[in-house]
Amino acid sequence: MAQCARSTLNPLRTPHSVSRTVTAKNPAFASVSFLRTLPEFNKYPKPCSLVMSCQGKAQNQQEQRPQLSLDDLVTSNRKGEVLGIIKDSLSNCLSETNLLATVPGLKSRIKGKVRDIYDAGDYLVLITTDRLSAFDRNLASIPFKGQVLNETSLWWFNNTQHITPNAIVSSPDKNVVIAKKCSVFPIEFVVRGYVTGSTDTSLWTVYNKGVRNYCGNVLSDGLVKNQKLPANILTPTTKAEDHDVPITPNEIVEGGFMTQAEFDEASMKALSLFEFGQRVAKKHGLILVDTKYEFGRSSDGSILLIDEIHTPDSSRYWLAGSYEERFQKGLEPENVDKEFLRLWFKENCNPYEDEVLPAAPAELVTELAWRYIFLYETITGSRIDILPTQEPIHDRISRNTSQALSSLRQL
């Protein structure tokens, strides 16, 4: 669900077609006291030449960072520090919001899969909840997930401003951003670097069914699961209410979703963002496998990045150090995202058709919460502020959002 007013533009219909051939490799955010701009951005190094630091010393330190292993996820001291906090917070997740009843001046709410979006007049208020979404439905609530997603996106939004502007205005709470209104393009720009996935629209699923032309990309025979593609590819989908539908660039333009120029600009931004994300991930021992981006047009006509960026919800991450060996052995890559929980549901029910799903095991929920925290801290180099609290998250969010909107209206 995106950060801007959801109204579809009415572009010209201009024919367009993009086709790539993919061949097989050899087998084998002036703040006030409580109104943060993009959180603590001064502590984050600015990107320079597509790396996270402009200082040679810091860059060399990153390059010398050892590859991550599964042990870093399973046995690290940091995991021991946060595991108890996660378990104590299982009953204090943010699953639902109702700011219409608690924050003055909000006009309406749109409930998305993970984010709840409130119309605040000149702005939008986006609340990132702890809901876990997959298979086009909510599977569980994960402690601190909303905070991690929100702060992960804010970090990436700040560090990708050299590639594209974004819609963020401020972040008054760990789970909240206030954003500019804009007209959202009803297309998700999915970028992939590997043949993988388990959902109906994933590249491996469709490839394994014999599809060799997917969203305008020509795929050769002989590709195997989890194989790196020779080049990153764009596989757009429509933003349908119930299920995302793959679409070709030609269909996007001919269907009036975007003009040729709009699609070309957004596509270039998406591919550049993904390449940058892959470079950053690699420097931290990770592989950014695939992800999605959303864009909107602001009141001044510029195309803005919206929604989220490079989070463990929108992206797939693998551990780089063990990828090649496991791939050669036909083993699944060690992952740092929600894929393992998706696979658990696929093995224990039919997540697309069963009316009632089994409850996710507490140990898997706890593990996923840790993986979200691990990924944030690994990429940003900063410890996330998670503390157990007796105050309901919704009460904190309502208070901080009310103060922030009041200050913005006085500007």
Coordinates of C-alpha atoms in Angstrom, one line a residue:
M1 CA 0.0 0.0 0.0
A2 CA 1.5 3.3 -1.1
Q3 CA 2.2 6.6 0.7
C4 CA 0.3 8.9 -1.7
A5 CA -3.3 9.6 -2.6
R6 CA -4.4 6.7 -4.6
S7 CA -5.8 8.1 -7.8
T8 CA -4.9 6.7 -11.2
L9 CA -3.5 9.1 -13.8
N10 CA -4.9 9.1 -17.3
P11 CA -1.9 9.0 -19.6
L12 CA -1.8 8.8 -23.3
R13 CA -1.7 5.3 -24.7
T14 CA 1.5 4.8 -26.5
P15 CA 2.6 1.4 -27.8
H16 CA 5.8 0.2 -26.1
S17 CA 7.5 -3.1 -25.9
V18 CA 10.6 -4.3 -24.0
S19 CA 12.1 -7.6 -24.4
R20 CA 15.3 -9.0 -23.0
T21 CA 16.8 -12.4 -23.6
V22 CA 18.0 -14.2 -20.5
T23 CA 20.4 -17.0 -21.1
A24 CA 21.4 -19.9 -18.9
K25 CA 24.8 -19.9 -17.2
N26 CA 26.8 -23.0 -17.0
P27 CA 24.8 -25.5 -14.9
A28 CA 26.1 -26.1 -11.8
F29 CA 13.6 11.3 6.1
A30 CA 13.5 21.9 10.9
S31 CA 12.2 19.3 13.3
V32 CA 10.6 20.2 16.6
S33 CA 11.4 18.3 19.8
F34 CA 9.0 15.4 19.0
L35 CA 8.8 15.7 15.2
R36 CA 11.7 13.9 13.7
T37 CA 12.8 14.3 10.1
L38 CA 14.1 11.1 8.7
P39 CA 15.2 9.5 11.9
E40 CA 18.7 10.5 13.1
F41 CA 19.9 10.9 9.6
N42 CA 23.0 12.7 10.6
K43 CA 24.5 9.5 12.0
Y44 CA 24.1 7.7 8.6
P45 CA 27.0 8.2 6.1
K46 CA 26.0 9.7 2.8
P47 CA 26.3 7.7 -0.3
C48 CA 29.2 8.5 -2.7
S49 CA 29.9 6.7 -5.9
L50 CA 27.3 4.1 -5.0
V51 CA 28.9 3.1 -1.6
M52 CA 27.6 4.0 1.8
S53 CA 30.7 6.0 2.8
C54 CA 32.7 8.7 1.1
Q55 CA 35.7 8.1 3.5
G56 CA 38.3 5.7 2.2
K57 CA 39.0 4.3 5.7
A58 CA 35.3 3.5 6.3
Q59 CA 35.0 2.0 2.9
N60 CA 38.0 -0.3 3.4
Q61 CA 36.5 -1.4 6.7
Q62 CA 33.3 -2.4 4.9
E63 CA 35.2 -4.2 2.3
Q64 CA 37.1 -6.2 4.9
R65 CA 33.9 -7.2 6.8
P66 CA 33.7 -11.0 7.0
Q67 CA 31.0 -12.8 5.2
L68 CA 27.9 -13.5 7.4
S69 CA 27.1 -17.1 8.2
L70 CA 24.1 -18.9 9.6
D71 CA 25.9 -18.8 13.0
D72 CA 25.5 -15.0 13.0
L73 CA 21.7 -15.5 12.9
V74 CA 21.5 -18.4 15.3
T75 CA 24.1 -18.0 17.9
S76 CA 25.1 -14.3 18.0
N77 CA 25.3 -12.5 21.3
R78 CA 22.9 -9.8 20.0
K79 CA 20.3 -12.5 19.4
G80 CA 20.5 -13.4 23.1
E81 CA 20.1 -9.8 24.0
V82 CA 16.9 -9.3 22.1
L83 CA 15.2 -12.7 22.2
G84 CA 13.7 -12.1 25.7
I85 CA 12.4 -8.7 24.7
I86 CA 10.8 -10.2 21.6
K87 CA 9.1 -13.0 23.6
D88 CA 7.8 -10.5 26.2
S89 CA 6.3 -8.4 23.4
L90 CA 4.4 -11.2 21.6
S91 CA 1.1 -10.0 23.3
N92 CA 1.8 -6.3 22.5
C93 CA 1.9 -6.2 18.7
L94 CA 0.3 -3.6 16.5
S95 CA -2.2 -5.6 14.5
E96 CA -4.9 -2.9 14.0
T97 CA -5.1 0.9 14.2
N98 CA -8.0 3.3 14.6
L99 CA -6.5 6.8 14.6
L100 CA -9.8 8.2 13.3
A101 CA -11.0 7.9 16.9
T102 CA -7.9 9.2 18.6
V103 CA -6.2 11.8 16.3
P104 CA -8.0 15.0 15.5
G105 CA -8.3 16.1 11.8
L106 CA -8.0 12.7 10.1
K107 CA -10.5 12.2 7.3
S108 CA -10.4 8.6 6.3
R109 CA -8.5 5.3 6.5
I110 CA -7.3 2.8 3.9
K111 CA -6.3 -0.5 5.4
G112 CA -3.5 -2.2 3.4
K113 CA -1.8 -5.5 3.9
V114 CA 0.7 -4.1 6.3
R115 CA 0.2 -0.3 6.4
D116 CA -2.8 1.7 7.4
I117 CA -3.1 5.0 5.5
Y118 CA -4.9 8.0 7.0
D119 CA -5.9 11.2 5.0
A120 CA -4.7 14.2 7.0
G121 CA -5.6 16.9 4.5
D122 CA -2.4 18.1 3.0
Y123 CA -0.6 15.0 4.1
L124 CA -0.9 11.3 4.5
V125 CA -0.2 9.4 7.7
L126 CA 1.2 5.9 7.2
I127 CA 1.2 3.5 10.1
T128 CA 3.4 0.4 9.6
T129 CA 1.8 -2.4 11.6
D130 CA 3.2 -5.7 12.8
R131 CA 1.0 -7.7 10.5
L132 CA 2.7 -10.3 8.3
S133 CA 1.3 -10.6 4.9
A134 CA 1.9 -13.3 2.3
F135 CA -0.2 -15.2 -0.1
D136 CA -2.5 -12.1 -0.3
R137 CA -3.6 -12.5 3.3
N138 CA -2.4 -11.8 6.9
L139 CA -0.6 -14.7 8.5
A140 CA 0.5 -13.4 11.9
S141 CA 1.7 -10.4 13.9
I142 CA 5.4 -10.1 14.5
P143 CA 6.8 -8.1 17.5
F144 CA 8.7 -4.9 16.4
K145 CA 8.1 -5.7 12.7
G146 CA 6.4 -2.4 12.0
Q147 CA 9.1 -0.4 13.6
V148 CA 11.8 -2.3 11.8
L149 CA 10.1 -2.0 8.4
N150 CA 9.5 1.8 9.0
E151 CA 13.1 2.5 10.1
T152 CA 14.6 0.3 7.5
S153 CA 12.7 2.2 4.8
L154 CA 13.7 5.6 6.3
W155 CA 17.4 4.6 6.2
W156 CA 17.2 3.5 2.5
F157 CA 15.0 6.6 1.6
N158 CA 17.7 8.8 3.0
N159 CA 20.6 7.0 1.3
T160 CA 19.0 6.8 -2.2
Q161 CA 18.1 10.5 -2.7
H162 CA 20.9 10.6 -5.2
I163 CA 18.9 8.2 -7.4
T164 CA 15.3 9.5 -6.8
P165 CA 13.4 11.9 -4.6
N166 CA 10.8 10.4 -2.2
A167 CA 7.5 11.4 -0.6
I168 CA 8.6 11.4 3.1
V169 CA 8.0 14.6 5.1
S170 CA 8.7 13.4 8.7
S171 CA 8.6 10.4 11.0
P172 CA 7.0 11.3 14.4
D173 CA 7.0 7.8 15.7
K174 CA 8.9 4.5 15.3
N175 CA 5.9 3.1 13.3
V176 CA 4.8 6.3 11.5
V177 CA 5.7 8.4 8.6
I178 CA 4.0 11.5 7.3
A179 CA 4.2 11.8 3.5
K180 CA 3.3 14.1 0.7
K181 CA 0.2 13.4 -1.3
C182 CA 0.6 12.4 -4.9
S183 CA -1.0 10.4 -7.6
V184 CA 0.1 6.8 -7.4
F185 CA 0.9 4.7 -10.5
P186 CA -1.1 1.5 -10.0
I187 CA 2.0 -0.6 -10.9
E188 CA 4.5 -2.4 -8.7
F189 CA 8.0 -2.4 -10.2
V190 CA 9.3 -5.8 -9.2
V191 CA 13.0 -6.2 -9.9
R192 CA 14.7 -9.6 -9.8
G193 CA 18.3 -10.8 -9.9
Y194 CA 17.7 -14.5 -9.3
V195 CA 15.4 -17.3 -10.5
T196 CA 13.6 -18.1 -7.2
G197 CA 10.4 -17.7 -5.1
S198 CA 7.4 -19.7 -3.9
T199 CA 4.4 -17.6 -4.6
D200 CA 2.2 -17.9 -7.7
T201 CA 3.8 -14.8 -9.4
S202 CA 7.4 -15.6 -8.4
L203 CA 9.9 -16.1 -11.2
W204 CA 10.8 -19.7 -10.4
T205 CA 7.1 -20.7 -10.1
V206 CA 6.2 -19.5 -13.5
Y207 CA 9.5 -20.6 -15.1
N208 CA 9.1 -24.1 -13.7
K209 CA 5.6 -24.2 -15.3
G210 CA 7.2 -23.7 -18.7
V211 CA 6.8 -19.9 -19.1
R212 CA 9.6 -18.5 -21.2
N213 CA 8.4 -15.0 -21.8
Y214 CA 7.5 -13.3 -18.5
C215 CA 6.5 -9.6 -18.3
G216 CA 8.4 -8.9 -21.5
N217 CA 11.5 -10.8 -20.5
V218 CA 12.5 -13.7 -22.7
L219 CA 13.9 -16.6 -20.6
S220 CA 16.0 -19.3 -22.1
D221 CA 15.8 -23.0 -21.2
G222 CA 18.1 -24.5 -18.7
L223 CA 17.8 -22.1 -15.8
V224 CA 17.6 -23.7 -12.4
K225 CA 16.0 -22.6 -9.1
N226 CA 18.0 -19.9 -7.2
Q227 CA 20.3 -19.3 -10.1
K228 CA 21.7 -15.8 -10.6
L229 CA 20.4 -14.1 -13.7
P230 CA 22.9 -12.7 -16.2
A231 CA 21.3 -9.3 -15.7
N232 CA 18.6 -7.9 -13.4
I233 CA 15.1 -7.9 -14.9
L234 CA 11.9 -5.9 -14.3
T235 CA 8.7 -8.0 -13.9
P236 CA 5.9 -5.4 -13.2
T237 CA 2.6 -6.3 -11.7
T238 CA -0.7 -4.4 -11.4
K239 CA -1.8 -3.4 -7.9
A240 CA -5.0 -5.4 -7.8
E241 CA -7.1 -5.4 -4.6
D242 CA -6.9 -9.2 -4.0
H243 CA -4.0 -10.4 -6.1
D244 CA -1.1 -8.8 -8.0
V245 CA -1.2 -9.6 -11.7
P246 CA 1.9 -9.7 -13.9
I247 CA 1.9 -7.2 -16.8
T248 CA 4.2 -6.4 -19.6
P249 CA 5.6 -2.9 -20.3
N250 CA 3.5 -2.8 -23.5
E251 CA 0.3 -3.5 -21.6
I252 CA 1.2 -0.9 -19.0
V253 CA 1.3 1.8 -21.6
E254 CA -1.4 0.6 -23.9
G255 CA -3.7 0.1 -20.9
G256 CA -3.3 3.8 -19.9
F257 CA -1.6 3.0 -16.6
M258 CA 1.4 5.1 -17.4
T259 CA 2.8 7.1 -20.4
Q260 CA 5.8 5.9 -22.2
A261 CA 7.9 8.6 -20.6
E262 CA 6.6 7.8 -17.1
F263 CA 7.3 4.1 -17.5
D264 CA 10.8 4.7 -18.8
E265 CA 11.7 7.0 -15.9
A266 CA 10.2 4.8 -13.2
S267 CA 11.8 1.7 -14.7
M268 CA 15.2 3.4 -14.8
K269 CA 14.8 4.5 -11.2
A270 CA 13.8 1.0 -10.1
L271 CA 16.7 -0.8 -11.8
S272 CA 19.2 1.8 -10.4
L273 CA 17.7 1.5 -6.9
F274 CA 18.1 -2.3 -7.1
E275 CA 21.7 -2.2 -8.4
F276 CA 22.6 0.2 -5.5
G277 CA 20.8 -2.0 -3.0
Q278 CA 22.7 -5.0 -4.2
R279 CA 26.0 -3.2 -3.8
V280 CA 25.2 -2.1 -0.3
A281 CA 23.9 -5.6 0.6
K282 CA 27.1 -7.2 -0.8
K283 CA 29.3 -5.0 1.4
H284 CA 27.5 -6.4 4.4
G285 CA 27.6 -10.1 3.4
L286 CA 24.1 -10.2 2.0
I287 CA 22.5 -10.8 -1.4
L288 CA 19.5 -8.6 -2.4
V289 CA 17.7 -11.2 -4.5
D290 CA 14.6 -9.4 -5.5
T291 CA 12.3 -6.5 -4.4
K292 CA 9.5 -4.2 -5.4
Y293 CA 9.2 -0.4 -5.7
E294 CA 6.2 1.9 -6.1
F295 CA 6.1 5.4 -7.5
G296 CA 3.7 8.4 -7.6
R297 CA 3.6 11.8 -9.3
S298 CA 3.7 14.8 -6.9
S299 CA 1.8 18.1 -7.3
D300 CA 4.9 19.6 -9.0
G301 CA 5.0 16.8 -11.6
S302 CA 8.0 14.9 -10.3
I303 CA 8.0 11.2 -9.9
L304 CA 8.6 10.2 -6.3
L305 CA 9.5 6.9 -4.7
I306 CA 6.8 5.9 -2.2
D307 CA 5.7 3.1 0.1
E308 CA 8.8 1.2 1.3
I309 CA 12.3 0.3 0.1
H310 CA 14.5 -2.8 0.6
T311 CA 12.7 -4.0 3.7
P312 CA 12.5 -7.7 4.5
D313 CA 8.8 -7.5 3.6
S314 CA 9.3 -6.1 0.1
S315 CA 12.6 -7.9 -0.5
R316 CA 14.3 -11.2 -0.4
Y317 CA 17.8 -11.4 1.2
W318 CA 20.2 -14.4 1.2
L319 CA 23.5 -14.8 3.0
A320 CA 26.3 -14.3 0.4
G321 CA 29.0 -16.4 2.1
S322 CA 27.2 -19.7 1.7
Y323 CA 25.2 -19.0 -1.5
E324 CA 27.5 -20.5 -4.1
E325 CA 28.3 -23.7 -2.3
R326 CA 24.7 -24.4 -1.4
F327 CA 23.6 -23.6 -5.0
Q328 CA 26.1 -26.0 -6.4
K329 CA 24.8 -28.7 -4.0
G330 CA 21.1 -28.0 -4.9
L331 CA 20.4 -26.7 -1.4
E332 CA 18.1 -23.7 -0.6
P333 CA 20.1 -20.5 0.2
E334 CA 20.3 -19.3 3.8
N335 CA 17.8 -16.5 3.9
V336 CA 17.2 -13.4 6.1
D337 CA 13.6 -12.7 5.3
K338 CA 10.1 -14.2 5.7
E339 CA 10.5 -16.9 3.2
F340 CA 11.0 -19.6 5.8
L341 CA 7.6 -18.8 7.3
R342 CA 6.0 -18.7 3.9
L343 CA 7.3 -22.1 3.3
W344 CA 6.0 -23.3 6.7
F345 CA 2.5 -22.3 5.7
K346 CA 2.8 -23.9 2.3
E347 CA 3.8 -27.1 4.0
N348 CA 1.0 -27.1 6.6
C349 CA -2.0 -25.8 4.7
N350 CA -3.2 -24.3 1.4
P351 CA -2.6 -20.6 2.2
Y352 CA -4.4 -19.5 -1.0
E353 CA -7.6 -21.5 -0.5
D354 CA -8.0 -22.6 3.1
E355 CA -10.6 -20.4 4.9
V356 CA -8.8 -20.8 8.2
L357 CA -5.1 -21.0 8.5
P358 CA -3.1 -22.6 11.4
A359 CA -1.5 -20.2 13.9
A360 CA 2.1 -19.6 13.2
P361 CA 4.3 -21.3 15.9
A362 CA 5.6 -18.9 18.5
E363 CA 9.1 -20.0 17.9
L364 CA 8.9 -19.1 14.2
V365 CA 7.3 -15.8 15.0
T366 CA 10.1 -15.0 17.4
E367 CA 12.7 -16.1 14.9
L368 CA 11.3 -13.9 12.2
A369 CA 11.2 -10.9 14.6
W370 CA 14.9 -11.5 15.2
R371 CA 15.7 -11.8 11.5
Y372 CA 14.0 -8.4 10.8
I373 CA 16.1 -6.8 13.6
F374 CA 19.3 -8.6 12.4
L375 CA 18.8 -7.4 8.8
Y376 CA 18.3 -3.8 9.9
E377 CA 21.3 -3.7 12.1
T378 CA 23.5 -5.5 9.6
I379 CA 22.8 -3.1 6.8
T380 CA 22.7 0.2 8.8
G381 CA 25.4 -0.6 11.2
S382 CA 23.2 0.7 14.0
R383 CA 21.3 -1.0 16.8
I384 CA 17.6 -0.5 16.7
D385 CA 15.9 0.9 19.8
I386 CA 13.6 -1.8 21.0
L387 CA 12.4 -1.8 24.6
P388 CA 9.6 -3.6 26.3
T389 CA 6.8 -1.3 27.3
Q390 CA 3.5 -1.6 29.1
E391 CA 2.1 1.3 27.1
P392 CA 0.0 0.0 24.2
I393 CA 1.7 0.8 20.9
H394 CA -1.5 2.4 19.5
D395 CA -1.6 4.9 22.4
R396 CA 2.0 6.0 21.7
I397 CA 1.4 6.3 18.0
S398 CA -1.8 8.4 18.6
R399 CA 0.0 10.8 20.9
N400 CA 3.0 11.3 18.7
T401 CA 1.0 11.6 15.5
S402 CA -1.4 14.2 17.0
Q403 CA 1.5 16.3 18.1
A404 CA 3.3 16.1 14.8
L405 CA 0.2 17.0 12.7
S406 CA -0.6 19.9 15.0
S407 CA 2.9 21.3 14.5
L408 CA 2.8 20.8 10.7
R409 CA -0.5 22.7 10.5
Q410 CA 1.1 25.7 12.3
L411 CA 3.9 25.9 9.7

